[in-house]
PDB file of C-alpha atoms in Angstrom:
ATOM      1  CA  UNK A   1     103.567  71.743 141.926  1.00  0.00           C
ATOM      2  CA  UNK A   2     100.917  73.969 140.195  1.00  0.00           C
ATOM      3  CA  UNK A   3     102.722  76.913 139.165  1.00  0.00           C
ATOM      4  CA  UNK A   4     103.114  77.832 136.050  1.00  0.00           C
ATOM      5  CA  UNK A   5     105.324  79.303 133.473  1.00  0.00           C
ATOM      6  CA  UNK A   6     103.434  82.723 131.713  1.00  0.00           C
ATOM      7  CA  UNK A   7     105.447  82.472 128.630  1.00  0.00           C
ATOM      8  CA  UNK A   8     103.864  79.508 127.479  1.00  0.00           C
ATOM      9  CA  UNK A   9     101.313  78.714 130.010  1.00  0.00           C
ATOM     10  CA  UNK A  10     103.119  75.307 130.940  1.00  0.00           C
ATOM     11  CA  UNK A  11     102.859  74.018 134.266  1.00  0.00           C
ATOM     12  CA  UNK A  12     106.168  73.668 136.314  1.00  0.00           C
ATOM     13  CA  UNK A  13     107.109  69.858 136.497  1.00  0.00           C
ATOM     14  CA  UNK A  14     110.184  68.457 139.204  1.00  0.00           C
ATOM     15  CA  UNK A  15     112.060  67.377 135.728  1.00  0.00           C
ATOM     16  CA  UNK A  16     116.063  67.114 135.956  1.00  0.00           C
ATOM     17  CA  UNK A  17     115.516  67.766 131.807  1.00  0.00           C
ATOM     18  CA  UNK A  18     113.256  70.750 132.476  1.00  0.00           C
ATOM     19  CA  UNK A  19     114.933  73.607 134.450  1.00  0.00           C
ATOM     20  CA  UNK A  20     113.277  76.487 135.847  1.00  0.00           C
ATOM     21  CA  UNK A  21     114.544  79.529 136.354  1.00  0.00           C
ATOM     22  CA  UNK A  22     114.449  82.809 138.233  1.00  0.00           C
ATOM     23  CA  UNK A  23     114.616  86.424 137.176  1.00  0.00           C
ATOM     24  CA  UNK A  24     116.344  89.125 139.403  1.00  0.00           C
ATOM     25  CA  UNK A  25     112.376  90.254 140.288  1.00  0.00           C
ATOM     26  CA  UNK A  26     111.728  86.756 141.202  1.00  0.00           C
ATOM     27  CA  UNK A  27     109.670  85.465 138.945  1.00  0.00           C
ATOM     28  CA  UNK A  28     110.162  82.348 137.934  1.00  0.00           C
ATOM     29  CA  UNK A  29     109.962  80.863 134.456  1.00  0.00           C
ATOM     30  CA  UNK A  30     111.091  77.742 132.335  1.00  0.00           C
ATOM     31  CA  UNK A  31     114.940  78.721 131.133  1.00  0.00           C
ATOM     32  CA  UNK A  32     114.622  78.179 127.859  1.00  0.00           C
ATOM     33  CA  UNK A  33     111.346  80.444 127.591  1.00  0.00           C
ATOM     34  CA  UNK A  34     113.151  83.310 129.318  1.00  0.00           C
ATOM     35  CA  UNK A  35     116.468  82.819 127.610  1.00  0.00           C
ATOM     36  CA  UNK A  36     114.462  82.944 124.162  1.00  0.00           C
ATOM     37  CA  UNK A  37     112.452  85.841 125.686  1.00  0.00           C
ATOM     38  CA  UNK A  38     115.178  87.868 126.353  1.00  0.00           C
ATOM     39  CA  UNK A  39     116.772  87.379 122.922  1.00  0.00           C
ATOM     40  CA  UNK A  40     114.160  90.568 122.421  1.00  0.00           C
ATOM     41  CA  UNK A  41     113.070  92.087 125.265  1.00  0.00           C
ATOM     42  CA  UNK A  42     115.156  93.293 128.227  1.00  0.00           C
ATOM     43  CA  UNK A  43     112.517  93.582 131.152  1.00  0.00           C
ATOM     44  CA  UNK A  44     111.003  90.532 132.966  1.00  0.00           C
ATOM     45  CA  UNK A  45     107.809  89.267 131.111  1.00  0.00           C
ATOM     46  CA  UNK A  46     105.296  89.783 134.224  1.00  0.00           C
ATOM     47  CA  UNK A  47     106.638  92.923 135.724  1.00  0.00           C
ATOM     48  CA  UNK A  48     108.420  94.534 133.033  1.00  0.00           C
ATOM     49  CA  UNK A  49     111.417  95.297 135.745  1.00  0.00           C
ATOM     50  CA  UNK A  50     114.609  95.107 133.612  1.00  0.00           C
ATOM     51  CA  UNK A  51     115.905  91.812 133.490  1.00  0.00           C
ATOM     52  CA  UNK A  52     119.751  90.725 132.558  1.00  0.00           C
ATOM     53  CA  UNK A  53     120.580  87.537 130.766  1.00  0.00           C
ATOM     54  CA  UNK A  54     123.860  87.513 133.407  1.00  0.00           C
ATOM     55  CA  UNK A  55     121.566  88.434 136.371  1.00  0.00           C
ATOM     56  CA  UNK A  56     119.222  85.137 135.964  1.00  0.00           C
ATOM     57  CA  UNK A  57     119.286  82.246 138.126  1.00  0.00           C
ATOM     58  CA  UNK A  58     119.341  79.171 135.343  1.00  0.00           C
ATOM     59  CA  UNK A  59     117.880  76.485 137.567  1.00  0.00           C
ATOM     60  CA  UNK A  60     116.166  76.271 140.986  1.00  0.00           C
ATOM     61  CA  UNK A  61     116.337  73.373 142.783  1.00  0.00           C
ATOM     62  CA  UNK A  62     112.901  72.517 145.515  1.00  0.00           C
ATOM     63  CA  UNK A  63     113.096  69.724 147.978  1.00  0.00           C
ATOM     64  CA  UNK A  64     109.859  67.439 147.403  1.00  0.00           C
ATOM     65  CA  UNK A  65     108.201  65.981 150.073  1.00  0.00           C
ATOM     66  CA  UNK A  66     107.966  61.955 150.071  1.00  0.00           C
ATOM     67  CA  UNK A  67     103.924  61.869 150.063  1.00  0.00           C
ATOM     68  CA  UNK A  68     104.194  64.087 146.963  1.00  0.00           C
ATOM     69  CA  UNK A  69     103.682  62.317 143.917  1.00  0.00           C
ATOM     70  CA  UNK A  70     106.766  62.539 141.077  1.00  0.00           C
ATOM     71  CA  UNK A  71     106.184  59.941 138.945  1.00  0.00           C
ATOM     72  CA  UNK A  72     105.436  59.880 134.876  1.00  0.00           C
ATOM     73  CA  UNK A  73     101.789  60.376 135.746  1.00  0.00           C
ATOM     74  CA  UNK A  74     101.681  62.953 137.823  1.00  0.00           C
ATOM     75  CA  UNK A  75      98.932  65.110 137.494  1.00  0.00           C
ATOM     76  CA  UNK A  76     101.732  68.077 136.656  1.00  0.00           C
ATOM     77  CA  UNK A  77     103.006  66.260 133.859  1.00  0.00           C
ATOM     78  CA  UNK A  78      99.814  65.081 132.380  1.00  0.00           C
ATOM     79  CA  UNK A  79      98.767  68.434 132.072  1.00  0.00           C
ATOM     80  CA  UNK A  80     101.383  69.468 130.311  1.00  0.00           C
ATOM     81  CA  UNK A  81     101.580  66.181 128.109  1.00  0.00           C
ATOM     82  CA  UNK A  82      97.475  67.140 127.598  1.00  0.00           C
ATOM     83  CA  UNK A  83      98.764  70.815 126.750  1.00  0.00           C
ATOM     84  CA  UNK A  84     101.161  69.643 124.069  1.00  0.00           C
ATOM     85  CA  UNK A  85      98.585  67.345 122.956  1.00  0.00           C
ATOM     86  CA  UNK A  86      96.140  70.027 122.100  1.00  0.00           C
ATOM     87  CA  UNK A  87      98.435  72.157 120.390  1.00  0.00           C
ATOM     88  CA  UNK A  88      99.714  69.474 118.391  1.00  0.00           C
ATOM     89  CA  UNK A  89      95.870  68.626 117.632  1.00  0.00           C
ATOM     90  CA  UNK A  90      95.125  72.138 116.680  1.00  0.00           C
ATOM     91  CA  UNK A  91      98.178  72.075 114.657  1.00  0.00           C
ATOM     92  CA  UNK A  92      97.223  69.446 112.472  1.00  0.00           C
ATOM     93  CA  UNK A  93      94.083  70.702 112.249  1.00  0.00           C
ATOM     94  CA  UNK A  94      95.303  74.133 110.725  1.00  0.00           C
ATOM     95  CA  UNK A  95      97.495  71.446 108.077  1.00  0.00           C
ATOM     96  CA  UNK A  96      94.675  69.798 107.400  1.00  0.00           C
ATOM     97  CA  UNK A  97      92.826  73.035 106.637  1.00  0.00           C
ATOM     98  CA  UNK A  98      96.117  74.023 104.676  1.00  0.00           C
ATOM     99  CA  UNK A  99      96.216  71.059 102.414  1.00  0.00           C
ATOM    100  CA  UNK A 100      92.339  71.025 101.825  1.00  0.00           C
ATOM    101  CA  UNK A 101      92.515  74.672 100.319  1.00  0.00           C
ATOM    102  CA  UNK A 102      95.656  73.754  97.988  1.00  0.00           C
ATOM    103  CA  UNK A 103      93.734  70.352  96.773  1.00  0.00           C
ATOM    104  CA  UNK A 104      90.588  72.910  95.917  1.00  0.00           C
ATOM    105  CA  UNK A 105      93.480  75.036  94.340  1.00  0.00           C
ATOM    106  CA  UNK A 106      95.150  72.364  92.639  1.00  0.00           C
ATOM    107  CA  UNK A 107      91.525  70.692  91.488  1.00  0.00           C
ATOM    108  CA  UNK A 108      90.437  74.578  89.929  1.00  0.00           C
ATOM    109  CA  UNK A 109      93.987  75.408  88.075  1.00  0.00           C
ATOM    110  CA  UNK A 110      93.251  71.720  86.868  1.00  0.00           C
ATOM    111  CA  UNK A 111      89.716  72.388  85.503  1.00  0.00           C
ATOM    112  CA  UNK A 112      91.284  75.824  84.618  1.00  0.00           C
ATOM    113  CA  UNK A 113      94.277  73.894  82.489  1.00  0.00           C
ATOM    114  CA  UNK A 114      91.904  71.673  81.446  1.00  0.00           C
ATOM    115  CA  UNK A 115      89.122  74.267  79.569  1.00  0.00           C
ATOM    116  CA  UNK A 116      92.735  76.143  78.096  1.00  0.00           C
ATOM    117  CA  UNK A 117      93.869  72.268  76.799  1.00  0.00           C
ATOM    118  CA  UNK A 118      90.414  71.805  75.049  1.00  0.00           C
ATOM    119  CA  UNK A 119      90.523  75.539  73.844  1.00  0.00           C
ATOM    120  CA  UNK A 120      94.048  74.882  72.378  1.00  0.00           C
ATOM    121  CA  UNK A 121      92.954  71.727  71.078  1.00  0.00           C
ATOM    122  CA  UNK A 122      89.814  73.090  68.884  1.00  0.00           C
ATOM    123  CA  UNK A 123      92.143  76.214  67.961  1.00  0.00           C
ATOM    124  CA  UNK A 124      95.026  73.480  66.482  1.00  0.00           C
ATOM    125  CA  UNK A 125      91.914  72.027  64.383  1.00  0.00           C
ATOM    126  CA  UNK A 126      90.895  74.527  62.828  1.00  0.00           C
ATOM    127  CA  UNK A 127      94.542  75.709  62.396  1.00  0.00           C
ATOM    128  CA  UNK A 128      95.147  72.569  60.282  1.00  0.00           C
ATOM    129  CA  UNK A 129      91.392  72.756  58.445  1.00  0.00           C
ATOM    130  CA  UNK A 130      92.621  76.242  57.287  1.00  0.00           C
ATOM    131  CA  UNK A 131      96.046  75.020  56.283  1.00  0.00           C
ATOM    132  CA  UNK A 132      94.940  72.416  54.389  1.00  0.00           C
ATOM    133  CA  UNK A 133      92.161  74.518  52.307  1.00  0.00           C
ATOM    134  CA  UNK A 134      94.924  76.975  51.803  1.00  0.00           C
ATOM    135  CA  UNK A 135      97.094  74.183  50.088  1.00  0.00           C
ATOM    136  CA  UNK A 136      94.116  73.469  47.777  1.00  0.00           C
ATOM    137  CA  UNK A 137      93.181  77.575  46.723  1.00  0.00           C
ATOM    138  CA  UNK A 138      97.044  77.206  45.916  1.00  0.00           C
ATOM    139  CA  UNK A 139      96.956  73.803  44.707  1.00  0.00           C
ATOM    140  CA  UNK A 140      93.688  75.057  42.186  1.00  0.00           C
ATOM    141  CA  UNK A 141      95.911  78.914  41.401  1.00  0.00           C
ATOM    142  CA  UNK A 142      98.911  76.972  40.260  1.00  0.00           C
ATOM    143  CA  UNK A 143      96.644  74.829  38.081  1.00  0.00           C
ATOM    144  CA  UNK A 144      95.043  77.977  36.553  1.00  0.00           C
ATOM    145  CA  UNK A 145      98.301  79.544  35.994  1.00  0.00           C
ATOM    146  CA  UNK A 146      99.815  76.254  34.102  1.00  0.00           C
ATOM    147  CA  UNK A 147      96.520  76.883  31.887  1.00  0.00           C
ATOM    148  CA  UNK A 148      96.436  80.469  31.073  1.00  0.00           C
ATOM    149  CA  UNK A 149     100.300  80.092  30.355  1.00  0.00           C
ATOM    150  CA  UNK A 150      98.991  77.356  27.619  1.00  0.00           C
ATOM    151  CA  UNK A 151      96.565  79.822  26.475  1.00  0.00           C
ATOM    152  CA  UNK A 152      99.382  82.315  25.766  1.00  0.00           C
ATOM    153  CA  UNK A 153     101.291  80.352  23.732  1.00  0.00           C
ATOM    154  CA  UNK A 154      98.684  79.244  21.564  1.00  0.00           C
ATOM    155  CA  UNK A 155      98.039  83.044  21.099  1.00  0.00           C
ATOM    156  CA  UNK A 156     101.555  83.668  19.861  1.00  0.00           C
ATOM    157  CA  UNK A 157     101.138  80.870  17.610  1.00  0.00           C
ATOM    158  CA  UNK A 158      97.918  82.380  16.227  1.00  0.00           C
ATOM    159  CA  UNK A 159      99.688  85.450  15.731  1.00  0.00           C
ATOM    160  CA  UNK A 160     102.859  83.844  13.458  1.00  0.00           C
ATOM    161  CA  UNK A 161     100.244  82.131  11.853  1.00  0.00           C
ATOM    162  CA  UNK A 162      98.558  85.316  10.810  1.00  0.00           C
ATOM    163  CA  UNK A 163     102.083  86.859   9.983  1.00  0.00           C
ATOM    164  CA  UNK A 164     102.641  83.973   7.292  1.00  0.00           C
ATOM    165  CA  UNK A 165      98.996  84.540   5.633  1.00  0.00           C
ATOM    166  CA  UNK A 166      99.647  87.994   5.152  1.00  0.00           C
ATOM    167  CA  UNK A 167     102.793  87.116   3.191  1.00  0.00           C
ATOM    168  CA  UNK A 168     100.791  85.322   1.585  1.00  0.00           C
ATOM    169  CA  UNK A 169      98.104  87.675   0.837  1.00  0.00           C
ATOM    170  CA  UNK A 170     101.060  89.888  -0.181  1.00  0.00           C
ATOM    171  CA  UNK A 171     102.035  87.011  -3.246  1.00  0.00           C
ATOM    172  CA  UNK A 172      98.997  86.612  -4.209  1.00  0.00           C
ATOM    173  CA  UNK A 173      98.572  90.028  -4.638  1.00  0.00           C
ATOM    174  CA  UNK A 174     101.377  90.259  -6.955  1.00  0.00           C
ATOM    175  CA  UNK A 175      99.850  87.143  -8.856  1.00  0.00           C
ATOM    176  CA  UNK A 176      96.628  88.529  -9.158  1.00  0.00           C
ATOM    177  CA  UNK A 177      97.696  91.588 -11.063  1.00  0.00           C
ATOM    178  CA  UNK A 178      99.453  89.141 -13.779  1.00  0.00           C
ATOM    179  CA  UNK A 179      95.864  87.495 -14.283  1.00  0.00           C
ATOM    180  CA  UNK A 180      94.080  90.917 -15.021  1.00  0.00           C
ATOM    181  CA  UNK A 181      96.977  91.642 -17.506  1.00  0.00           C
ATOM    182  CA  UNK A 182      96.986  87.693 -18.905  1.00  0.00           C
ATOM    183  CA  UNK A 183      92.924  88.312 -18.986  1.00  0.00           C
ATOM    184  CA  UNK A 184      93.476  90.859 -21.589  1.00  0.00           C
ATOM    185  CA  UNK A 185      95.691  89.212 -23.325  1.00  0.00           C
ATOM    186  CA  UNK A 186      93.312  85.933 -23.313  1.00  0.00           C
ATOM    187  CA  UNK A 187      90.866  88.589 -25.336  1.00  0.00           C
ATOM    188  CA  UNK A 188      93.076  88.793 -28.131  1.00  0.00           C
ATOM    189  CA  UNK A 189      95.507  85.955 -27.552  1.00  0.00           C
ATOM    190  CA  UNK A 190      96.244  81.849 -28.399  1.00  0.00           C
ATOM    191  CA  UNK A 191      94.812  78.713 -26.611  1.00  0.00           C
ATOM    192  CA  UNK A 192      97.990  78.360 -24.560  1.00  0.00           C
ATOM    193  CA  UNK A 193      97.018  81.415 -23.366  1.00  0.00           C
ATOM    194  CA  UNK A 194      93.214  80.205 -22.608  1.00  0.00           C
ATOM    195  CA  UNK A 195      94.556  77.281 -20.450  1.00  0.00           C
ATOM    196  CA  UNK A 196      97.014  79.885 -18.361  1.00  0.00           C
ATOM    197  CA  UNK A 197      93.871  81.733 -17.703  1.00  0.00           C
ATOM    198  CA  UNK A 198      91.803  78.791 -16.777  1.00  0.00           C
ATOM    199  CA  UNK A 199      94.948  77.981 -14.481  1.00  0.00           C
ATOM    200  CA  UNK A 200      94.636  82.003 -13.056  1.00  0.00           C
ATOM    201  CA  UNK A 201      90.745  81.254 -12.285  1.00  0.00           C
ATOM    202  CA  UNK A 202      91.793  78.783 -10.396  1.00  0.00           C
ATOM    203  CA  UNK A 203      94.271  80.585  -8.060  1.00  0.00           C
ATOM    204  CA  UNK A 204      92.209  83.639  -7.943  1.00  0.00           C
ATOM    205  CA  UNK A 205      89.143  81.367  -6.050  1.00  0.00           C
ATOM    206  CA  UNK A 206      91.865  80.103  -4.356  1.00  0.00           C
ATOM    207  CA  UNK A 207      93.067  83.130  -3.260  1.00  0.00           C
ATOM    208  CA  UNK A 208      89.077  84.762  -2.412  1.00  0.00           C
ATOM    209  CA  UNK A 209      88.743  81.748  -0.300  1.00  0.00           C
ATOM    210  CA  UNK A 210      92.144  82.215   1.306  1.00  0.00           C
ATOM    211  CA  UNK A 211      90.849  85.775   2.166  1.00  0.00           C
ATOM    212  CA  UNK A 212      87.563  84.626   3.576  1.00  0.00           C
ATOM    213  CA  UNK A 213      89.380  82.296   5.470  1.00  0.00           C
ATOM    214  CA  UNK A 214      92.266  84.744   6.832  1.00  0.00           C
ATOM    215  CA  UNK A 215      88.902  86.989   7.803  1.00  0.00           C
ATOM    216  CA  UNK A 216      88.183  84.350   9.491  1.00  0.00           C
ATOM    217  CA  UNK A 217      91.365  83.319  11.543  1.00  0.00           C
ATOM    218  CA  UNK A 218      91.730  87.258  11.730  1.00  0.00           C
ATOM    219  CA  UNK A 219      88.537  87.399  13.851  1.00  0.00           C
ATOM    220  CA  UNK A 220      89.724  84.480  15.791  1.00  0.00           C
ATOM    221  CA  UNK A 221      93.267  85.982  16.298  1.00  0.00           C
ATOM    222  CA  UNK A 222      91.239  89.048  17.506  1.00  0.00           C
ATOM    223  CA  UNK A 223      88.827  86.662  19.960  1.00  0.00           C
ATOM    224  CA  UNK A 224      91.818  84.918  21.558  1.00  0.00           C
ATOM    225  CA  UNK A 225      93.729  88.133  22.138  1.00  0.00           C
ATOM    226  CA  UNK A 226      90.641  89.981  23.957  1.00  0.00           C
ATOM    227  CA  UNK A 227      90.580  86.433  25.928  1.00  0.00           C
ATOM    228  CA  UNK A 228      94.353  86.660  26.289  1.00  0.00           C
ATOM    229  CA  UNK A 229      94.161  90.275  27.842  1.00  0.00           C
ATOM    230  CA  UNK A 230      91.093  89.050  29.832  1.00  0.00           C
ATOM    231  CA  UNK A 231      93.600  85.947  30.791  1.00  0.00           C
ATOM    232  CA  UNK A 232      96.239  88.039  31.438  1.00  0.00           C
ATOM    233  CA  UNK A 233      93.939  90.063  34.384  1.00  0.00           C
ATOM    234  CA  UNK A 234      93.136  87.092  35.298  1.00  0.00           C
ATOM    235  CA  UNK A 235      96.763  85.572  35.821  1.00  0.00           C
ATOM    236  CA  UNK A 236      97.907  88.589  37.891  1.00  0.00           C
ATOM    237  CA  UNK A 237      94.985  88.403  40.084  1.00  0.00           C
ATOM    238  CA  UNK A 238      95.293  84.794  40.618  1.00  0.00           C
ATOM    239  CA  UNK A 239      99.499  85.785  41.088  1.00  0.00           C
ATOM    240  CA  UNK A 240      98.493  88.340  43.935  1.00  0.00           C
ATOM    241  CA  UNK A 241      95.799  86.120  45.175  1.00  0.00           C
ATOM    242  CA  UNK A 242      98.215  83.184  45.710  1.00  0.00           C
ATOM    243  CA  UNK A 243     101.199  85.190  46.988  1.00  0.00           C
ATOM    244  CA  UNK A 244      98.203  86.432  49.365  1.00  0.00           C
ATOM    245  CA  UNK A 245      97.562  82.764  50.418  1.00  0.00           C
ATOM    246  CA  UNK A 246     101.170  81.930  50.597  1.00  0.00           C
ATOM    247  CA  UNK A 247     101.702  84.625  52.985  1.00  0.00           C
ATOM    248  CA  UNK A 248      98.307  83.257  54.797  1.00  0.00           C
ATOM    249  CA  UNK A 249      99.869  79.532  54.562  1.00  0.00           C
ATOM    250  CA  UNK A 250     102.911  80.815  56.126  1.00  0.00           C
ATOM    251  CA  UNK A 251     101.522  82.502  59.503  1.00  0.00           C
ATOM    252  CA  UNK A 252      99.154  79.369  59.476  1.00  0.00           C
ATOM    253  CA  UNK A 253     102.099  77.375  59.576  1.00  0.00           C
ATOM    254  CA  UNK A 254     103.823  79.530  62.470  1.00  0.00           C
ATOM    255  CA  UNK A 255     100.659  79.787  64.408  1.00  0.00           C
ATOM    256  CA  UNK A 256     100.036  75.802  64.253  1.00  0.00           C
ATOM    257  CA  UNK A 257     103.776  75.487  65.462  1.00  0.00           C
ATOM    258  CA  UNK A 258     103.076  78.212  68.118  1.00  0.00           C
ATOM    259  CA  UNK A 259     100.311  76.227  68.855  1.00  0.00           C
ATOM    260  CA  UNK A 260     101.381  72.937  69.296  1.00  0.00           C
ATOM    261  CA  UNK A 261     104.135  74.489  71.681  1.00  0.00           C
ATOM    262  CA  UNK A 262     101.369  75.935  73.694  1.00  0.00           C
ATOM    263  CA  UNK A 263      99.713  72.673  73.981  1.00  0.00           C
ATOM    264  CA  UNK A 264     102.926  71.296  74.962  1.00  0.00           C
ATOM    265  CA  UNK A 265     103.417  73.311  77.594  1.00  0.00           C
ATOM    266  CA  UNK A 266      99.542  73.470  79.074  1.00  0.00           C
ATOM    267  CA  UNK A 267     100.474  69.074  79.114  1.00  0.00           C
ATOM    268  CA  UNK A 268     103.563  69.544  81.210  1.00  0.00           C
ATOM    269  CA  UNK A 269     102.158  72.160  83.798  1.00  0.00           C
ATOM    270  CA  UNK A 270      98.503  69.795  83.743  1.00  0.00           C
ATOM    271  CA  UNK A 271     101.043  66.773  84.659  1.00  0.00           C
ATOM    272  CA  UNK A 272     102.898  68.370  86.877  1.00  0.00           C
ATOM    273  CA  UNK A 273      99.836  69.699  89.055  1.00  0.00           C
ATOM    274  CA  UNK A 274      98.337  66.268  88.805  1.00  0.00           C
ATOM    275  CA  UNK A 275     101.605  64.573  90.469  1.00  0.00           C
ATOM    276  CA  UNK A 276     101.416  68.074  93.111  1.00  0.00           C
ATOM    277  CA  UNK A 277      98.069  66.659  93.678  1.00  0.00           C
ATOM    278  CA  UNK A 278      98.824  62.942  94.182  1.00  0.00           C
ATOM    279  CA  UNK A 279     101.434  63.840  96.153  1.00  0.00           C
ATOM    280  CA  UNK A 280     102.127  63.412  99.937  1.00  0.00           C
TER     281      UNK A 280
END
């Protein structure tokens, strides 16, 4: 038998699994091709007459003669078996086609994932290089700080020294305007008086050289406090400075977390294309 069905180009077959079938025109066609056909079209597929599913004869039966030949290899049959062949060959070819343009996919995301991952993985360096110089500005700021906080104590200790010497100036003061009167009276008076006098010499050098030396410590009083004002700048710039690298320290330290999460993430979606890749 050499005709064929149009709807998919099948030869007819004598096949009590395959039935054929006629349309009310009288074409014939495989039943399962013009059932499914019919599912969206109401006319017949050659002539276009309209075609009811109720109206179709489901299977023709045809009386073989015994010279014809109806077994397994048939030429019929073998055709078709040839037909199905083909497709199925074509089909695997269009798989095959498939599966090489996801591996040349799957091979570019992972080149792709793989530039990102090195990208990531120089960014997290230098993320931790800057963290770590951070913690030494601060480190070297806090030091500075402990320092100038030294130097300002020292300068109040300066200044209560100075307090006491000019109490001291003060008595000695006082003391010095007995001598002029007891140098009078040594002009007219007693030896007792002479030795109290020689005893007033005394204090009075005493008392020039503890004037020359509170010129002195006044002069360093005034030194340290233009280096404690100096300090002081100093202190509140380093203050700002380090609250400035704190801050700095702190979105380092978010950013090297936001990082390494990042990273994270670019190794599970690099595994999980690898195993997309290795798989079936």
């Amino acid at each position: 038998m050499r005709a064929q069905c149009c709807i998919c180009s099948d030869l007819f077959e004598n096949s009590d699994t395959v039935n054929i079938a006629a349309a009310p025109c009288g074409h014939t066609f495989h039943e399962v091709c013009l059932m499914k056909w019919l599912e969206s079209s109401g006319t017949c597929p050659s002539c276009r007459k309209v075609c009811k599913r109720s109206l179709v004869i489901k299977k023709l039966f045809f009386d073989i003669d015994a010279g014809d030949d109806v077994s397994d290899q048939s030429p019929t049959k073998l055709s078709n078996q040839l037909g199905d062949l083909k497709a199925k060959v074509r089909q695997y070819e269009r798989d095959k086609a498939d599966l090489l343009e996801k591996q040349t996919s799957f091979q570019s995301q992972i080149q792709s994932y793989q530039v990102e991952s090195e990208i990531v993985q120089n960014k997290l360096k230098k993320e931790k290089t800057l963290n770590t110089s951070l913690k030494k500005e601060i480190s070297n700021y806090e030091a500075q700080q402990k320092y100038f906080k030294t130097e300002q104590e020292q300068y109040r200790k300066s200044l209560r020294n100075l307090k006491e010497l000019q109490h001291l100036q003060i008595l000695l003061s006082g003391r010095l305007q007995r001598f002029d009167s007891l140098e009078i009276l040594n002009q007219n008076g007693e030896g007792s008086t002479k030795q109290l006098s020689r005893y007033c010499a005394v204090l009075k050098r005493e008392y020039e050289q503890t004037k020359q030396d509170k010129k002195t410590f006044k002069d360093q009083i005034d030194k340290l406090r233009r280096e404690l004002v100096s300090k002081d700048r100093q202190l509140t710039d380093r203050i700002k400075e380090t609250s400035i690298l704190t801050e700095q320290l702190t979105r380092s330290e978010e950013d090297l977390k936001n990082v390494e999460k990042e990273k994270e993430g670019m190794r599970k979606k690099l595994s999980r294309l690898k195993k997309g890749f290795h798989s079936p």
